[in-house]
Amino acid sequence: MRSFATLGFLGAAALAAASDVHDLKTDTFKPFVEKHDLVLAEFFAPWCGHCKALAPEYEQAATTLKEKDIALVKVDCTEETQLCQDQGVEGYPTLKVFRKGSYDAPSTYPGQRKADAIVSYMTKQSLPAVSAVDSKTIEDFKTQDKVVVVGYFAADDKTSNTTFTAIADSLRDSHLFGATNDAALAEKEGVKQPAVVLYKSFDEGKNTFSDKFDSEALTSFIKTSATPLIGEVGPETYADYMSAGLPLAYIFAEEQSERDDLAKELKPVAEKFKGKVTFATIDAKAFGQHGDNLNVKVGKWPAFAIQEINKNQKFPYSQDEKITAKSIEKFVNDVVSGKIEPSIKSEPIPESNDGPVTVIVAKNYEQIVMDDKKDVLVEFYAPWCGHCKALAPKYEELGALYSSFKDKVVVSKVDATANDVPDEIQGFPTIKLYPAGKKDSPVDYSGSRTIEDLATFIRDSGSHKVDVVANVKKEKSEEDDEDEVAKATGDMPQQAMAASETDKGTAEKVTDKVKEAVEAVVTNLNDDEGGEADVHDEL
């Protein structure tokens, strides 16, 4: 038995030694990063569940990317505390991309925590915005990713080249871009200069853009063509659907065979509305809870709903009606033409709303928050959120301070899990101030959750400059409140509590223009650990 144990220990040691992920310390991190052209760094904690789930994927990606001279490293934040603080780490795991010469300006890795996604993203980062291709490399380039975009221009066509390069630079995180001035190659590919061809591993295989080179039109073409006619919404595809910028029509069904049948039935409808609405199936067994975000009755499948991402609007199709090509075509047409009002999830308007903190629901949101005569502070909270519970008594005290200024300042709260709100909510609690006369420019609060700091924020960021700071009683610091938060959340050590909690109906965010409902989708689709849907474990 002893010999087996020894062999097991030696085997584990050999595996650790053979790792392609570099384990860095405070004194080795900066020299290593500055030495390499491109580095992906994971800041983790040994107790972090999401870090453990990422580990094998990260290792696999490191092995693949090693061949491309792209280094993957990791830093244990429980040991290298100051380094992680300097890097602005607020949760685990945090992944950051470092480029040579820009140590102080890393970017956050926005993709999935899967080996393929990491390899794809980092490969794109290693290439120039536009790679030069020719007759010898074009075929290989086409297969480098699911979607590649190639521009065919004459060498002296500066306008087309400039437009294409600018678009490639803005979309480089999503797709590979190449270009050639070989007229013979363009002819072989069936296009005439100037033109852009998007090659893809699905649907018809490629799409061609030969219209006038307008930046907006070309960008729209790329985003639309890169999205499958009817694909499947899942962790690996969600970001692509969001970046397309079109309303997303979900086809919910529990079995793959039923999703396939519905996709076949609705394919003509998807073709008719291509460029206006994107269609996708979604596994109702795995991600059915997202139906609640779309105001669809969970458990009653199949179901169909449209989500207008940019406006955070939901349009559920009646679950009492059968899903057919004819009925869905009419429904989609009515949504697109504005004949159907969006569905709004809202709690009842409170019969009495005279407390120090005004209660907002979806039905009175516009009336209260958009009152242009008042500075309105809004806390977006979730009933399960430990930090929200810890804040509650202080928030009530804050509201009471403005009892003599109700004509100028409103302190309010809204349960963002029970009410549709038009704001982008990435975590709980989220606090925003909507100043009088500037409702289109809300101010996000990122300070300490103390009464004094919140009152100072209202004074400094509000239009009325109401000052009640002098009336604030001495209070406990945020550090003193950690015990209360720990009791509320229950599963993290005190030193590991984060400044905010992400929506437990949502997980990895994706992308930067996502509204609150979109955040909910990302969570449902990307939860690595089933019951825990946080983007990352709390600090």
mmCIF file of C-alpha atoms in Angstrom, residues 322-507:
data_model
loop_
_atom_site.group_PDB
_atom_site.id
_atom_site.type_symbol
_atom_site.label_atom_id
_atom_site.label_comp_id
_atom_site.label_asym_id
_atom_site.label_seq_id
_atom_site.Cartn_x
_atom_site.Cartn_y
_atom_site.Cartn_z
ATOM 1 C CA LYS A 322 -50.051 25.782 -30.900
ATOM 2 C CA ILE A 323 -46.708 26.745 -32.408
ATOM 3 C CA THR A 324 -47.056 26.627 -36.191
ATOM 4 C CA ALA A 325 -45.260 28.421 -39.001
ATOM 5 C CA LYS A 326 -48.413 30.365 -39.867
ATOM 6 C CA SER A 327 -49.211 31.511 -36.314
ATOM 7 C CA ILE A 328 -45.601 32.387 -35.482
ATOM 8 C CA GLU A 329 -45.167 34.329 -38.713
ATOM 9 C CA LYS A 330 -48.169 36.490 -37.805
ATOM 10 C CA PHE A 331 -46.961 36.901 -34.218
ATOM 11 C CA VAL A 332 -43.437 37.934 -35.247
ATOM 12 C CA ASN A 333 -44.794 40.309 -37.869
ATOM 13 C CA ASP A 334 -47.072 41.934 -35.277
ATOM 14 C CA VAL A 335 -44.151 42.338 -32.856
ATOM 15 C CA VAL A 336 -41.880 43.839 -35.506
ATOM 16 C CA SER A 337 -44.583 46.225 -36.715
ATOM 17 C CA GLY A 338 -45.393 47.378 -33.173
ATOM 18 C CA LYS A 339 -48.900 45.925 -33.059
ATOM 19 C CA ILE A 340 -48.216 43.969 -29.865
ATOM 20 C CA GLU A 341 -47.404 45.683 -26.580
ATOM 21 C CA PRO A 342 -44.477 44.252 -24.605
ATOM 22 C CA SER A 343 -45.287 42.106 -21.586
ATOM 23 C CA ILE A 344 -44.331 43.693 -18.283
ATOM 24 C CA LYS A 345 -43.717 41.730 -15.088
ATOM 25 C CA SER A 346 -44.693 43.803 -12.084
ATOM 26 C CA GLU A 347 -45.670 43.479 -8.466
ATOM 27 C CA PRO A 348 -48.844 45.357 -7.484
ATOM 28 C CA ILE A 349 -48.462 49.074 -6.819
ATOM 29 C CA PRO A 350 -48.332 49.479 -3.005
ATOM 30 C CA GLU A 351 -51.572 50.816 -1.523
ATOM 31 C CA SER A 352 -49.503 52.944 0.846
ATOM 32 C CA ASN A 353 -46.085 54.294 -0.047
ATOM 33 C CA ASP A 354 -45.393 56.825 2.705
ATOM 34 C CA GLY A 355 -42.373 55.195 4.345
ATOM 35 C CA PRO A 356 -38.872 56.678 4.335
ATOM 36 C CA VAL A 357 -37.999 54.458 1.356
ATOM 37 C CA THR A 358 -40.386 54.608 -1.594
ATOM 38 C CA VAL A 359 -41.232 51.196 -3.041
ATOM 39 C CA ILE A 360 -40.995 50.980 -6.822
ATOM 40 C CA VAL A 361 -42.576 48.323 -9.022
ATOM 41 C CA ALA A 362 -42.573 48.107 -12.801
ATOM 42 C CA LYS A 363 -46.007 49.740 -13.041
ATOM 43 C CA ASN A 364 -44.974 52.911 -11.185
ATOM 44 C CA TYR A 365 -41.306 52.975 -12.194
ATOM 45 C CA GLU A 366 -41.728 55.651 -14.849
ATOM 46 C CA GLN A 367 -43.886 57.826 -12.594
ATOM 47 C CA ILE A 368 -41.415 57.812 -9.698
ATOM 48 C CA VAL A 369 -37.953 57.475 -11.217
ATOM 49 C CA MET A 370 -38.530 59.752 -14.192
ATOM 50 C CA ASP A 371 -40.100 62.576 -12.162
ATOM 51 C CA ASP A 372 -37.970 65.335 -13.665
ATOM 52 C CA LYS A 373 -38.366 67.618 -10.649
ATOM 53 C CA LYS A 374 -36.690 65.258 -8.194
ATOM 54 C CA ASP A 375 -33.358 63.582 -7.566
ATOM 55 C CA VAL A 376 -34.283 59.903 -7.276
ATOM 56 C CA LEU A 377 -31.959 57.356 -5.668
ATOM 57 C CA VAL A 378 -32.853 53.775 -6.625
ATOM 58 C CA GLU A 379 -31.598 50.577 -5.031
ATOM 59 C CA PHE A 380 -32.071 47.558 -7.295
ATOM 60 C CA TYR A 381 -32.103 44.594 -4.927
ATOM 61 C CA ALA A 382 -32.892 40.894 -4.682
ATOM 62 C CA PRO A 383 -34.667 39.335 -1.679
ATOM 63 C CA TRP A 384 -32.017 36.609 -1.361
ATOM 64 C CA CYS A 385 -29.051 39.013 -1.500
ATOM 65 C CA GLY A 386 -27.109 39.100 1.782
ATOM 66 C CA HIS A 387 -25.568 42.490 1.085
ATOM 67 C CA CYS A 388 -29.016 43.910 0.349
ATOM 68 C CA LYS A 389 -30.266 42.613 3.693
ATOM 69 C CA ALA A 390 -27.299 44.173 5.479
ATOM 70 C CA LEU A 391 -27.929 47.490 3.743
ATOM 71 C CA ALA A 392 -31.689 47.569 4.450
ATOM 72 C CA PRO A 393 -31.720 49.228 7.929
ATOM 73 C CA LYS A 394 -29.144 51.827 6.892
ATOM 74 C CA TYR A 395 -31.082 52.540 3.718
ATOM 75 C CA GLU A 396 -34.208 53.178 5.810
ATOM 76 C CA GLU A 397 -32.225 55.635 7.957
ATOM 77 C CA LEU A 398 -30.951 57.311 4.813
ATOM 78 C CA GLY A 399 -34.494 57.749 3.534
ATOM 79 C CA ALA A 400 -35.599 59.242 6.855
ATOM 80 C CA LEU A 401 -32.949 61.961 6.551
ATOM 81 C CA TYR A 402 -34.782 63.346 3.526
ATOM 82 C CA SER A 403 -38.258 63.413 5.117
ATOM 83 C CA SER A 404 -38.216 67.233 4.974
ATOM 84 C CA PHE A 405 -37.022 67.275 1.367
ATOM 85 C CA LYS A 406 -39.501 64.927 -0.325
ATOM 86 C CA ASP A 407 -40.219 67.548 -2.962
ATOM 87 C CA LYS A 408 -36.564 67.371 -4.025
ATOM 88 C CA VAL A 409 -35.152 63.936 -3.131
ATOM 89 C CA VAL A 410 -36.658 60.441 -3.252
ATOM 90 C CA VAL A 411 -34.881 57.432 -1.762
ATOM 91 C CA SER A 412 -36.380 54.308 -3.318
ATOM 92 C CA LYS A 413 -35.904 50.600 -3.931
ATOM 93 C CA VAL A 414 -37.144 47.985 -6.410
ATOM 94 C CA ASP A 415 -37.036 44.197 -6.316
ATOM 95 C CA ALA A 416 -35.349 43.630 -9.681
ATOM 96 C CA THR A 417 -36.160 39.919 -9.595
ATOM 97 C CA ALA A 418 -39.920 40.529 -9.460
ATOM 98 C CA ASN A 419 -40.193 43.595 -11.696
ATOM 99 C CA ASP A 420 -39.063 44.405 -15.219
ATOM 100 C CA VAL A 421 -36.786 47.428 -15.133
ATOM 101 C CA PRO A 422 -35.224 49.210 -18.108
ATOM 102 C CA ASP A 423 -31.828 49.561 -16.485
ATOM 103 C CA GLU A 424 -28.687 47.471 -16.854
ATOM 104 C CA ILE A 425 -28.320 45.505 -13.631
ATOM 105 C CA GLN A 426 -25.163 43.424 -13.246
ATOM 106 C CA GLY A 427 -25.276 42.669 -9.544
ATOM 107 C CA PHE A 428 -27.124 43.275 -6.307
ATOM 108 C CA PRO A 429 -27.424 45.704 -4.775
ATOM 109 C CA THR A 430 -27.014 48.169 -7.632
ATOM 110 C CA ILE A 431 -27.574 51.806 -6.664
ATOM 111 C CA LYS A 432 -28.198 54.590 -9.169
ATOM 112 C CA LEU A 433 -29.117 58.257 -8.874
ATOM 113 C CA TYR A 434 -31.422 59.820 -11.464
ATOM 114 C CA PRO A 435 -30.843 63.580 -11.107
ATOM 115 C CA ALA A 436 -33.637 66.081 -11.687
ATOM 116 C CA GLY A 437 -33.476 67.432 -15.220
ATOM 117 C CA LYS A 438 -30.984 64.753 -16.290
ATOM 118 C CA LYS A 439 -32.951 61.531 -16.254
ATOM 119 C CA ASP A 440 -31.171 60.244 -19.345
ATOM 120 C CA SER A 441 -27.844 60.359 -17.487
ATOM 121 C CA PRO A 442 -28.154 58.270 -14.302
ATOM 122 C CA VAL A 443 -25.108 58.115 -12.045
ATOM 123 C CA ASP A 444 -23.899 54.730 -10.764
ATOM 124 C CA TYR A 445 -22.891 54.544 -7.105
ATOM 125 C CA SER A 446 -19.662 52.659 -6.399
ATOM 126 C CA GLY A 447 -18.720 53.905 -2.932
ATOM 127 C CA SER A 448 -19.034 52.404 0.522
ATOM 128 C CA ARG A 449 -22.526 51.492 1.649
ATOM 129 C CA THR A 450 -22.560 53.840 4.620
ATOM 130 C CA ILE A 451 -25.265 56.413 5.272
ATOM 131 C CA GLU A 452 -22.758 59.260 5.210
ATOM 132 C CA ASP A 453 -21.229 58.234 1.886
ATOM 133 C CA LEU A 454 -24.634 57.691 0.288
ATOM 134 C CA ALA A 455 -25.839 61.087 1.511
ATOM 135 C CA THR A 456 -22.660 62.680 0.173
ATOM 136 C CA PHE A 457 -23.275 60.975 -3.165
ATOM 137 C CA ILE A 458 -26.827 62.363 -3.362
ATOM 138 C CA ARG A 459 -25.555 65.851 -2.515
ATOM 139 C CA ASP A 460 -22.665 65.825 -4.976
ATOM 140 C CA SER A 461 -24.385 64.031 -7.873
ATOM 141 C CA GLY A 462 -27.918 65.375 -7.477
ATOM 142 C CA SER A 463 -29.266 68.473 -9.186
ATOM 143 C CA HIS A 464 -30.710 69.966 -5.986
ATOM 144 C CA LYS A 465 -27.500 69.537 -3.935
ATOM 145 C CA VAL A 466 -29.507 68.750 -0.790
ATOM 146 C CA ASP A 467 -27.044 68.334 2.092
ATOM 147 C CA VAL A 468 -28.026 66.196 5.096
ATOM 148 C CA VAL A 469 -24.550 64.840 5.829
ATOM 149 C CA ALA A 470 -24.298 66.802 9.070
ATOM 150 C CA ASN A 471 -27.378 64.952 10.368
ATOM 151 C CA VAL A 472 -25.870 61.487 9.919
ATOM 152 C CA LYS A 473 -25.305 59.669 13.204
ATOM 153 C CA LYS A 474 -22.077 57.764 13.831
ATOM 154 C CA GLU A 475 -22.435 54.375 12.216
ATOM 155 C CA LYS A 476 -20.605 51.117 11.828
ATOM 156 C CA SER A 477 -18.143 50.780 8.983
ATOM 157 C CA GLU A 478 -18.658 48.319 6.155
ATOM 158 C CA GLU A 479 -16.062 46.077 7.747
ATOM 159 C CA ASP A 480 -18.135 45.953 10.925
ATOM 160 C CA ASP A 481 -21.076 44.770 8.852
ATOM 161 C CA GLU A 482 -19.289 41.722 7.452
ATOM 162 C CA ASP A 483 -20.653 39.461 10.171
ATOM 163 C CA GLU A 484 -24.201 40.441 9.208
ATOM 164 C CA VAL A 485 -23.517 39.750 5.555
ATOM 165 C CA ALA A 486 -21.873 36.435 6.348
ATOM 166 C CA LYS A 487 -24.946 35.390 8.308
ATOM 167 C CA ALA A 488 -27.159 36.357 5.398
ATOM 168 C CA THR A 489 -25.118 34.517 2.760
ATOM 169 C CA GLY A 490 -23.906 31.745 4.986
ATOM 170 C CA ASP A 491 -21.438 29.990 2.697
ATOM 171 C CA MET A 492 -18.345 32.215 2.415
ATOM 172 C CA PRO A 493 -15.652 33.134 4.942
ATOM 173 C CA GLN A 494 -15.845 36.729 6.142
ATOM 174 C CA GLN A 495 -12.649 37.719 4.379
ATOM 175 C CA ALA A 496 -14.092 36.365 1.157
ATOM 176 C CA MET A 497 -17.168 38.541 0.915
ATOM 177 C CA ALA A 498 -17.513 40.609 -2.232
ATOM 178 C CA ALA A 499 -18.690 44.165 -2.572
ATOM 179 C CA SER A 500 -21.741 42.978 -4.474
ATOM 180 C CA GLU A 501 -23.527 39.789 -5.416
ATOM 181 C CA THR A 502 -24.447 38.796 -8.933
ATOM 182 C CA ASP A 503 -28.005 37.771 -9.780
ATOM 183 C CA LYS A 504 -28.523 34.127 -8.813
ATOM 184 C CA GLY A 505 -30.878 33.840 -11.765
ATOM 185 C CA THR A 506 -27.992 34.996 -13.942
ATOM 186 C CA ALA A 507 -24.372 33.984 -14.609
#
